[in-house]
């Protein structure tokens, strides 16, 4: 393996790690602990 191939593999691992973190945080912030979407709840439910 040449240096460019090693650098490419490292870059792909970093890209996948960052992308997975972004997607995971997006869905973690979009749903509450019970699995309901926060933006689809009524105002009374949000206060609980």
GROMACS .gro file of C-alpha atoms in nm:
model
   48
    1UNK     CA    1   0.000   0.000   0.000
    2UNK     CA    2   0.127   0.339  -0.090
    3UNK     CA    3   0.109   0.644   0.131
    4UNK     CA    4  -0.180   0.786  -0.073
    5UNK     CA    5  -0.386   0.468  -0.022
    6UNK     CA    6  -0.330   0.478   0.354
    7UNK     CA    7  -0.424   0.846   0.364
    8UNK     CA    8  -0.739   0.771   0.160
    9UNK     CA    9  -0.848   0.494   0.401
   10UNK     CA   10  -0.789   0.719   0.702
   11UNK     CA   11  -0.988   0.998   0.538
   12UNK     CA   12  -1.277   0.761   0.466
   13UNK     CA   13  -1.287   0.641   0.828
   14UNK     CA   14  -1.293   1.002   0.952
   15UNK     CA   15  -1.567   1.091   0.703
   16UNK     CA   16  -1.783   0.795   0.811
   17UNK     CA   17  -1.729   0.871   1.181
   18UNK     CA   18  -1.825   1.238   1.144
   19UNK     CA   19  -2.127   1.157   0.923
   20UNK     CA   20  -2.251   0.895   1.169
   21UNK     CA   21  -2.215   1.142   1.456
   22UNK     CA   22  -2.411   1.411   1.272
   23UNK     CA   23  -2.695   1.174   1.183
   24UNK     CA   24  -2.707   1.025   1.534
   25UNK     CA   25  -2.726   1.368   1.700
   26UNK     CA   26  -2.991   1.483   1.453
   27UNK     CA   27  -3.220   1.195   1.540
   28UNK     CA   28  -3.139   1.212   1.911
   29UNK     CA   29  -3.251   1.576   1.920
   30UNK     CA   30  -3.561   1.509   1.708
   31UNK     CA   31  -3.715   1.239   1.931
   32UNK     CA   32  -3.790   1.237   2.304
   33UNK     CA   33  -3.711   0.955   2.547
   34UNK     CA   34  -4.031   0.770   2.460
   35UNK     CA   35  -3.959   0.770   2.086
   36UNK     CA   36  -4.211   1.039   1.995
   37UNK     CA   37  -4.119   1.318   1.757
   38UNK     CA   38  -4.075   1.643   1.948
   39UNK     CA   39  -4.192   1.865   1.661
   40UNK     CA   40  -4.516   1.665   1.622
   41UNK     CA   41  -4.625   1.688   1.988
   42UNK     CA   42  -4.898   1.922   2.105
   43UNK     CA   43  -4.800   2.215   2.325
   44UNK     CA   44  -4.949   2.046   2.633
   45UNK     CA   45  -4.733   1.739   2.577
   46UNK     CA   46  -4.414   1.944   2.545
   47UNK     CA   47  -4.459   2.090   2.892
   48UNK     CA   48  -4.472   1.745   3.059
   0.00000   0.00000   0.00000
